[in-house]
Structures are given as C-alpha cells and as structure tokens.
mmCIF file of C-alpha atoms in Angstrom:
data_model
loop_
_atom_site.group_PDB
_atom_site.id
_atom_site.type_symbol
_atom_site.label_atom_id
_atom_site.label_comp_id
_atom_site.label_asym_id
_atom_site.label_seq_id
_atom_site.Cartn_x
_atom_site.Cartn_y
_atom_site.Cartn_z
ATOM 1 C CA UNK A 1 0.000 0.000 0.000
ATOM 2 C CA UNK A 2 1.135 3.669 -0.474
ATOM 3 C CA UNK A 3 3.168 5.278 2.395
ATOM 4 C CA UNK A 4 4.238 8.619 2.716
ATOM 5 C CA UNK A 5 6.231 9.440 5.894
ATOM 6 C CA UNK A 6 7.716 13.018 6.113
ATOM 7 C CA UNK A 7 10.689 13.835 8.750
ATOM 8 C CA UNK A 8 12.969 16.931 9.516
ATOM 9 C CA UNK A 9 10.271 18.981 11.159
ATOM 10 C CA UNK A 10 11.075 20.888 14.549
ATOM 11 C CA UNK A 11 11.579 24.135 16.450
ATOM 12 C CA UNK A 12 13.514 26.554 14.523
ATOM 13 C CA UNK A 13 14.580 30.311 14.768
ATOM 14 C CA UNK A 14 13.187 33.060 12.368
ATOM 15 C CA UNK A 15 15.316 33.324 9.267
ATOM 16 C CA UNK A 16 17.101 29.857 9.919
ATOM 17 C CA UNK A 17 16.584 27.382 7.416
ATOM 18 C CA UNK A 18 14.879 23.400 7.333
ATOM 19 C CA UNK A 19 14.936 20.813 5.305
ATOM 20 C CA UNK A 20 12.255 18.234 5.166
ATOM 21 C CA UNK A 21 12.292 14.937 4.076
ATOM 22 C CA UNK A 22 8.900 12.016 2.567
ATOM 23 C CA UNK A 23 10.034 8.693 2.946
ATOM 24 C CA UNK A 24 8.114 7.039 -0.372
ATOM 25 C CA UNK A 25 6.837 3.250 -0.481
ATOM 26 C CA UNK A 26 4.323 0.632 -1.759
ATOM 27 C CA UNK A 27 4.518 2.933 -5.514
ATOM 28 C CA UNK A 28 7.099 3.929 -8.074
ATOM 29 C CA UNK A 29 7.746 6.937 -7.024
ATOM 30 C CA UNK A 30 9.539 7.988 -10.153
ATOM 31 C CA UNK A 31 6.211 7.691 -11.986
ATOM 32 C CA UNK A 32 3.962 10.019 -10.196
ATOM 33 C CA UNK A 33 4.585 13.747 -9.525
ATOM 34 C CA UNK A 34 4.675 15.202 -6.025
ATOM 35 C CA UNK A 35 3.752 18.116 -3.957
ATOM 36 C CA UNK A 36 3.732 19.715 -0.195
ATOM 37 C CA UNK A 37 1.122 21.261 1.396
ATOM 38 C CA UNK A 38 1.149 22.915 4.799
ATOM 39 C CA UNK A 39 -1.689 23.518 7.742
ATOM 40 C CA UNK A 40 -1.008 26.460 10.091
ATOM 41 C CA UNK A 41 -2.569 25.226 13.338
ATOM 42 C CA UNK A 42 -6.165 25.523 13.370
ATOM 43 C CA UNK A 43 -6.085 26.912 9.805
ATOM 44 C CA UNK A 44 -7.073 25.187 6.284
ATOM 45 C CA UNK A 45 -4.291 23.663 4.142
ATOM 46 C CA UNK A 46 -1.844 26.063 1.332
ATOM 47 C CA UNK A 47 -0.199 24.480 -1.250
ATOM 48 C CA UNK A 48 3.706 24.997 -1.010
ATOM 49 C CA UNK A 49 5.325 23.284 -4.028
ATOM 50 C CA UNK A 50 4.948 20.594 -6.487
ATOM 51 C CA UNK A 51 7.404 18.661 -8.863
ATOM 52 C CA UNK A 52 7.315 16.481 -12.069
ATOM 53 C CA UNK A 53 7.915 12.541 -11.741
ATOM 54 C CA UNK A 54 11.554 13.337 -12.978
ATOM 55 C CA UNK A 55 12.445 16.918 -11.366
ATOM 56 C CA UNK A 56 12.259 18.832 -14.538
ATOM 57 C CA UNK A 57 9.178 21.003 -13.712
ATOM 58 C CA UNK A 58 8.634 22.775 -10.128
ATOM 59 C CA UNK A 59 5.896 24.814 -8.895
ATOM 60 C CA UNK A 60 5.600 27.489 -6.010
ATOM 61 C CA UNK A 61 2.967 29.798 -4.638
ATOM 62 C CA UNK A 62 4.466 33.055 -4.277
ATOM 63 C CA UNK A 63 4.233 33.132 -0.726
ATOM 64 C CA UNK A 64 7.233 30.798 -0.877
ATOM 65 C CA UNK A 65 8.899 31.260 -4.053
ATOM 66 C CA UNK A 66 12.584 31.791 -3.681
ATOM 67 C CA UNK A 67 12.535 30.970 -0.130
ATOM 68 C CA UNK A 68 11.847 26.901 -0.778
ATOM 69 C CA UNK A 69 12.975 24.394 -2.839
ATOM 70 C CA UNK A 70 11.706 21.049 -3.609
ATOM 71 C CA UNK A 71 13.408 18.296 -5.239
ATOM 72 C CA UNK A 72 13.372 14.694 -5.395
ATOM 73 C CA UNK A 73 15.701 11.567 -5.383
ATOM 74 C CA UNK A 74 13.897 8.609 -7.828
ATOM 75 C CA UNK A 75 16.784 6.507 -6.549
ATOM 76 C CA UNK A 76 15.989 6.916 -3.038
ATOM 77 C CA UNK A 77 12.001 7.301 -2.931
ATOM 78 C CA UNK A 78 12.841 10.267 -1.257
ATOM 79 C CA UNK A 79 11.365 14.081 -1.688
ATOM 80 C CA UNK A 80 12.564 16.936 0.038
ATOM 81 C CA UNK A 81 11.764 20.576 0.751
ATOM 82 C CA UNK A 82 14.352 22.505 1.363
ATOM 83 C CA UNK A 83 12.685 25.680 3.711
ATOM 84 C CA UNK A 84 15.173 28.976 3.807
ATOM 85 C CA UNK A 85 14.808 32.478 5.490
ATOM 86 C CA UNK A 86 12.044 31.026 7.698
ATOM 87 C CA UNK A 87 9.419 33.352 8.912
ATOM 88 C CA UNK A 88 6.684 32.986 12.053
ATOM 89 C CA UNK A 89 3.944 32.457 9.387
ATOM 90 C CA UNK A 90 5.473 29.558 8.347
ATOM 91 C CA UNK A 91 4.053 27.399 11.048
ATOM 92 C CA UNK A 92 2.676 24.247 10.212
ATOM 93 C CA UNK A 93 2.287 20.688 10.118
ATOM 94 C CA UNK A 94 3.754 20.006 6.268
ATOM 95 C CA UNK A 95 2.540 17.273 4.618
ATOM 96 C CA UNK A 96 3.806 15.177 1.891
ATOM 97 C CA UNK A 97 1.677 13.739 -1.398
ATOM 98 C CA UNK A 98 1.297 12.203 -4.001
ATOM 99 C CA UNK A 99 -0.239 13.331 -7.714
ATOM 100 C CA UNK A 100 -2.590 11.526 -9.596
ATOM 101 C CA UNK A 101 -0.113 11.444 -12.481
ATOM 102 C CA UNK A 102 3.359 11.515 -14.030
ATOM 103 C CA UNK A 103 3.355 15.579 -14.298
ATOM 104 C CA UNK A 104 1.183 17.571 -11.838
ATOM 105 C CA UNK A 105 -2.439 17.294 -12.249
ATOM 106 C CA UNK A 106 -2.342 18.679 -8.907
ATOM 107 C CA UNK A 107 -4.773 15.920 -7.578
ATOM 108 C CA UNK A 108 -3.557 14.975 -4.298
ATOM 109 C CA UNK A 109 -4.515 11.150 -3.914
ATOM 110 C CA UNK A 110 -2.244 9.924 -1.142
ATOM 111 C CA UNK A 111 -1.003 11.725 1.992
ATOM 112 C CA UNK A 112 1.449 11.427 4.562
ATOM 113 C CA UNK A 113 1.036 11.807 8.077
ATOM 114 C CA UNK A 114 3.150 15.206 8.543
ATOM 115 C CA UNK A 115 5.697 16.806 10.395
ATOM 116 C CA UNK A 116 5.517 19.618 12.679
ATOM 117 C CA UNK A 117 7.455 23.002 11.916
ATOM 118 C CA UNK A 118 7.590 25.539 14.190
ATOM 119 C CA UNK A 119 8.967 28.917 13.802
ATOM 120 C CA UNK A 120 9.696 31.035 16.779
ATOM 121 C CA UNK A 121 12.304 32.695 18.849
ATOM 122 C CA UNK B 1 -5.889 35.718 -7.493
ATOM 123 C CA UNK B 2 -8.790 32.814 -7.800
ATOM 124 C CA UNK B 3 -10.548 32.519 -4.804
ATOM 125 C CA UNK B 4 -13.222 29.846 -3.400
ATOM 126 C CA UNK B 5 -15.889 30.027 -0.623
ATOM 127 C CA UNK B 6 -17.281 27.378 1.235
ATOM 128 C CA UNK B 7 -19.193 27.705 4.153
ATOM 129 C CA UNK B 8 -17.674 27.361 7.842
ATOM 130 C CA UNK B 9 -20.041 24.544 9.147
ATOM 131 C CA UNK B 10 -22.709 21.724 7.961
ATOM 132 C CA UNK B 11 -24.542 19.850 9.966
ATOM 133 C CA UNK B 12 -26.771 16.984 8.753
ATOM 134 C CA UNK B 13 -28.945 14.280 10.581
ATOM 135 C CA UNK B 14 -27.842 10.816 11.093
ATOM 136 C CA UNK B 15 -28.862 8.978 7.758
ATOM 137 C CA UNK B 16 -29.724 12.093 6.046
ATOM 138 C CA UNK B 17 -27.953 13.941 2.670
ATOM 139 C CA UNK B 18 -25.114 16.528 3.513
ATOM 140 C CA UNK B 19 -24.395 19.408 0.704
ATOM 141 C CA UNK B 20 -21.455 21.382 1.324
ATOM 142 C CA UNK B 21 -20.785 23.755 -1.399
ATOM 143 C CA UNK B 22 -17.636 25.939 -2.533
ATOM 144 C CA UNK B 23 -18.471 28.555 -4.841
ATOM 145 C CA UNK B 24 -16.117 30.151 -7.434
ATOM 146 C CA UNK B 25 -16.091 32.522 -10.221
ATOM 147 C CA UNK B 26 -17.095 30.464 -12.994
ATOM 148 C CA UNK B 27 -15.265 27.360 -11.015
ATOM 149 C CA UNK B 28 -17.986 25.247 -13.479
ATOM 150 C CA UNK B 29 -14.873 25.486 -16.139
ATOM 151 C CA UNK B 30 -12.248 24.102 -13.967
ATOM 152 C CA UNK B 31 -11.618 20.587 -12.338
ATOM 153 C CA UNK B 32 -12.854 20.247 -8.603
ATOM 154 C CA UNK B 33 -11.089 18.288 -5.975
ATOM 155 C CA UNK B 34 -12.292 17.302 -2.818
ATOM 156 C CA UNK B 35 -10.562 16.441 0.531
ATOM 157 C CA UNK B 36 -12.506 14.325 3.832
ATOM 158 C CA UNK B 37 -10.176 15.514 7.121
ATOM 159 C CA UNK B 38 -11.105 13.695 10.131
ATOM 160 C CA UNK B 39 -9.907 15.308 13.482
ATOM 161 C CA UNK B 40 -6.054 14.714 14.101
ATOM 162 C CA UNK B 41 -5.669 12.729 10.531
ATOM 163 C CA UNK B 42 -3.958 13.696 7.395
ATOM 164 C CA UNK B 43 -6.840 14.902 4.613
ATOM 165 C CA UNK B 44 -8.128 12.161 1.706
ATOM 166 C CA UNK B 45 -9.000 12.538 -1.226
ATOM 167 C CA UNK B 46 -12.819 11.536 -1.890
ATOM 168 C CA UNK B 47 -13.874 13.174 -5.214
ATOM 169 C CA UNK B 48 -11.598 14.629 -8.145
ATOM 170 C CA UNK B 49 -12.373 16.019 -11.637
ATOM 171 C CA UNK B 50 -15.896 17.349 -10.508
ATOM 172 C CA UNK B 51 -17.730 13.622 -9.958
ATOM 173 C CA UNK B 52 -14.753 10.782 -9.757
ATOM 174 C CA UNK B 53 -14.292 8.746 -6.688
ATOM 175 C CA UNK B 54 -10.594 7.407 -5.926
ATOM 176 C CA UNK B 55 -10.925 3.290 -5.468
ATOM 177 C CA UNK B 56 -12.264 2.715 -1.680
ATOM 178 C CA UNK B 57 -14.658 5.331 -1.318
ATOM 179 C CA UNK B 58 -17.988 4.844 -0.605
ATOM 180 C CA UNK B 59 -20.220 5.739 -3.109
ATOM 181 C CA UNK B 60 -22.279 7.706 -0.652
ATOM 182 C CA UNK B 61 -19.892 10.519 -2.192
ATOM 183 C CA UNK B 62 -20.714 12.629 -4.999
ATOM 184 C CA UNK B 63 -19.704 15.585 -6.088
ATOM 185 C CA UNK B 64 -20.966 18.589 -9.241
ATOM 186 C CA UNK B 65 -20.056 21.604 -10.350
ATOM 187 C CA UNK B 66 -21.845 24.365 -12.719
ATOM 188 C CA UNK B 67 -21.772 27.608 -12.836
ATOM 189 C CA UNK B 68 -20.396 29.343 -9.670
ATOM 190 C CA UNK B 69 -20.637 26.504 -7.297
ATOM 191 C CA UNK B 70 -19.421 22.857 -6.908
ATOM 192 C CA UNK B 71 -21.226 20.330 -4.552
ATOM 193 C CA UNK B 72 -19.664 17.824 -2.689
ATOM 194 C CA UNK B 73 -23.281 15.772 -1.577
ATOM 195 C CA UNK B 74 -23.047 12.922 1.323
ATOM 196 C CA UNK B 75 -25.743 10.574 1.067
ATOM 197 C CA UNK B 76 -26.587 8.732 3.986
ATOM 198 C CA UNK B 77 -24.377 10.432 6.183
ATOM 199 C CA UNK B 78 -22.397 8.622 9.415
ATOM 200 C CA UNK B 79 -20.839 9.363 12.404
ATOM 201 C CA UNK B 80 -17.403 8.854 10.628
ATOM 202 C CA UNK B 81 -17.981 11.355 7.837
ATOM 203 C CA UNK B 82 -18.083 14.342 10.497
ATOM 204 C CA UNK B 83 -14.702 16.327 9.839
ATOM 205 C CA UNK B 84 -13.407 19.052 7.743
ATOM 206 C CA UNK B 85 -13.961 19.011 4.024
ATOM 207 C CA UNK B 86 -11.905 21.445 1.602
ATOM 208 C CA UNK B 87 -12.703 21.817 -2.289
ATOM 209 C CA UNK B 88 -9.352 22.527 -4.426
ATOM 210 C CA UNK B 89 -8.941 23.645 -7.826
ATOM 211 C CA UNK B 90 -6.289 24.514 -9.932
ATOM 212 C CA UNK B 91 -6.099 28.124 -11.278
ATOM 213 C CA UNK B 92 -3.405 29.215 -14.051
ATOM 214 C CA UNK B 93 -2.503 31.886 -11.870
ATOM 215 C CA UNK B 94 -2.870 31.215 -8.619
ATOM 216 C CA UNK B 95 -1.883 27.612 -8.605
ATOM 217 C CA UNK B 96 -3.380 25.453 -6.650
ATOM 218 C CA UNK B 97 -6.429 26.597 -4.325
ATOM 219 C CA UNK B 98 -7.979 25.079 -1.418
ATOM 220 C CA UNK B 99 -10.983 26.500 0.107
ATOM 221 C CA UNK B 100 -11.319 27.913 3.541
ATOM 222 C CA UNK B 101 -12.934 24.519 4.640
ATOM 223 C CA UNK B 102 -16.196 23.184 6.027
ATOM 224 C CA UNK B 103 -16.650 21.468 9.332
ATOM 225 C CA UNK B 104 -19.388 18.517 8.823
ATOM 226 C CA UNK B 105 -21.480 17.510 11.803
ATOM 227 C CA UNK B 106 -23.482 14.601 12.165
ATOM 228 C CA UNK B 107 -26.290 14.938 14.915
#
C-alpha cells in the first residue's frame, strides 16, 4: 500500500533554514509527480510546491517562491523541501503527497502523516 | 488571485444527505477536488475532476459543479464522515487553491 512518511520537522529560529524529508513506499515513485502542502494550526491547508515525476518542472505559490525548494531523489524514494529564510507564518504541520499522475495534475490522492514546523524565537 | 468560498459549518442528521458547497467565479470550467479531514488525521482525497471517486470510497460521495458553485453531496451520512472538508482547484494563476474549509457535523 502507499506510504508517505515526512521527517525533519522541529523548532527553529526566524530566518534559519529546514529541510524536510517524505520517505516514499508501496509505488514507483519515479512515476507520479509530487507536492507539499502545509496547515497552520487551526487553519485550512496552502499548497507549497509541487514537482514532475523526474524533477524537470517545479511549482511554487508566491508566498514561498525563492525561499523553498523542492526536489526529489527517484533513486531513493525520497522528496525533500528545502525551507530557507524562515518566517513565524510559516508554522505548520507540512505534509507530503502524491499526484494523480506523471506531471502535476495537482490531484492529491495519497497523503502522509506530517511533520511539525515551528517557527519562533 | 482565484478565490473559493465554502461555508464554515454543515450539519446533517444521522442517515440524512449533507451538501457542502464551494463557490467560485465560474469554477464550473475548472476541475474540482475534494478532501474528507477527520480530526487529528492527514486529509483524503474523496472526489476529483468534478464527480470521480478514488478506489475505496464509498459511493455515498458525490460531487458537481456548474456555474459558480461545486457540490460535494453525502448521502446517507455517518458518524465517521463528520470532519473538515476542503474543495481545491487549480487556477493558471494562482496555482493550486484550497478553500477555507467546512466542518461537517453529524447529529
């Protein structure tokens, strides 16, 4: 069965950087594209960045644009999100997923379970 | 940017049909996606491309979309549908778009 299982999360200063990490099973993961989407506590969930099956395309909201990075190992099962110049408002449980298809239908069909960031002093 | 409205709260009686709608300027052109979020779990996807159900949901879940509103529609409605359900679209400018999110009750 599909697993997604994100780590990396924790406490972190303002403007200090993160990098997350979605441990991918039960799928080949270098056939399906892949995104992250965050939930501020209490809040609904924001789309933070999506990728192609094989890394070529990458898509950001601009709330994040130039601050994160995603990117993806196919060799590992393993996609990252690389979080820079961290701000308060960037508080959230970040989960991992899984598109529909090869490029980004943006369909979300499987999820992870999450990891916690927070942002503070 | 592309914005979508659904209400904050539903509540439906045990057995009974739950509409929870997310209107959208003309969001009867684009693709709708909807997400089930039960308390403390990760979201799931329940409806996608207006009316299609992923494999291992109920058919209990429907969904439309015309005009300026989509429907998500729960037919016989249970004590393990209550939770938070957010419509999604993609918009060429915005991106992707969730919706502020409805909390379901069941009574």
């Amino acid at each position: 069965q599909v697993q997604l299982v994100e780590s990396g999360g924790g406490v972190v200063q303002p403007g200090r950087s993160l990098r997350l990490s979605c441990a991918a099973s039960g799928f080949t993961f270098s056939d399906y594209g892949m995104h992250w989407v965050r939930q501020a506590p209490g809040k609904g969930l924001e789309w933070v960045a999506g990728i192609w099956y094989d890394g070529s395309n990458k898509y950001y909201p601009d709330s994040v644009k130039g601050r994160f990075t995603i990117s993806r190992d196919n060799s590992k099962n393993t996609l990252s999100l690389q979080m820079n110049s961290l701000r308060a408002e960037d508080t959230a449980v970040y989960y991992c997923a899984r598109d529909l298809e090869a490029g980004s239908t943006f369909v979300l069909d499987y999820w992870g379970q999450g990891t916690l960031v927070t942002v503070s002093s | 940017s592309y914005e979508l409205t659904q209400p904050l709260s539903v509540s439906v009686a045990l057995g009974q049909t739950a509409r929870i709608t997310c209107g959208g300027n003309k969001i009867g052109s684009k693709n709708v996606h909807w997400y089930q979020q039960r308390p403390g779990q990760a979201p799931v996807l329940v409806t996608y491309r207006n009316s299609n159900r992923p494999s291992g949901i109920p058919a209990r879940f429907s969904g439309s979309n015309s005009g300026n509103t989509a429907t998500l529609t729960i037919s016989r409605a249970q004590a393990g549908d209550e939770g938070d359900y957010y419509c999604q679209v993609w918009d060429s400018r915005t991106s992707v778009v969730f919706g502020g999110g409805t909390k379901l009750t069941v009574l």
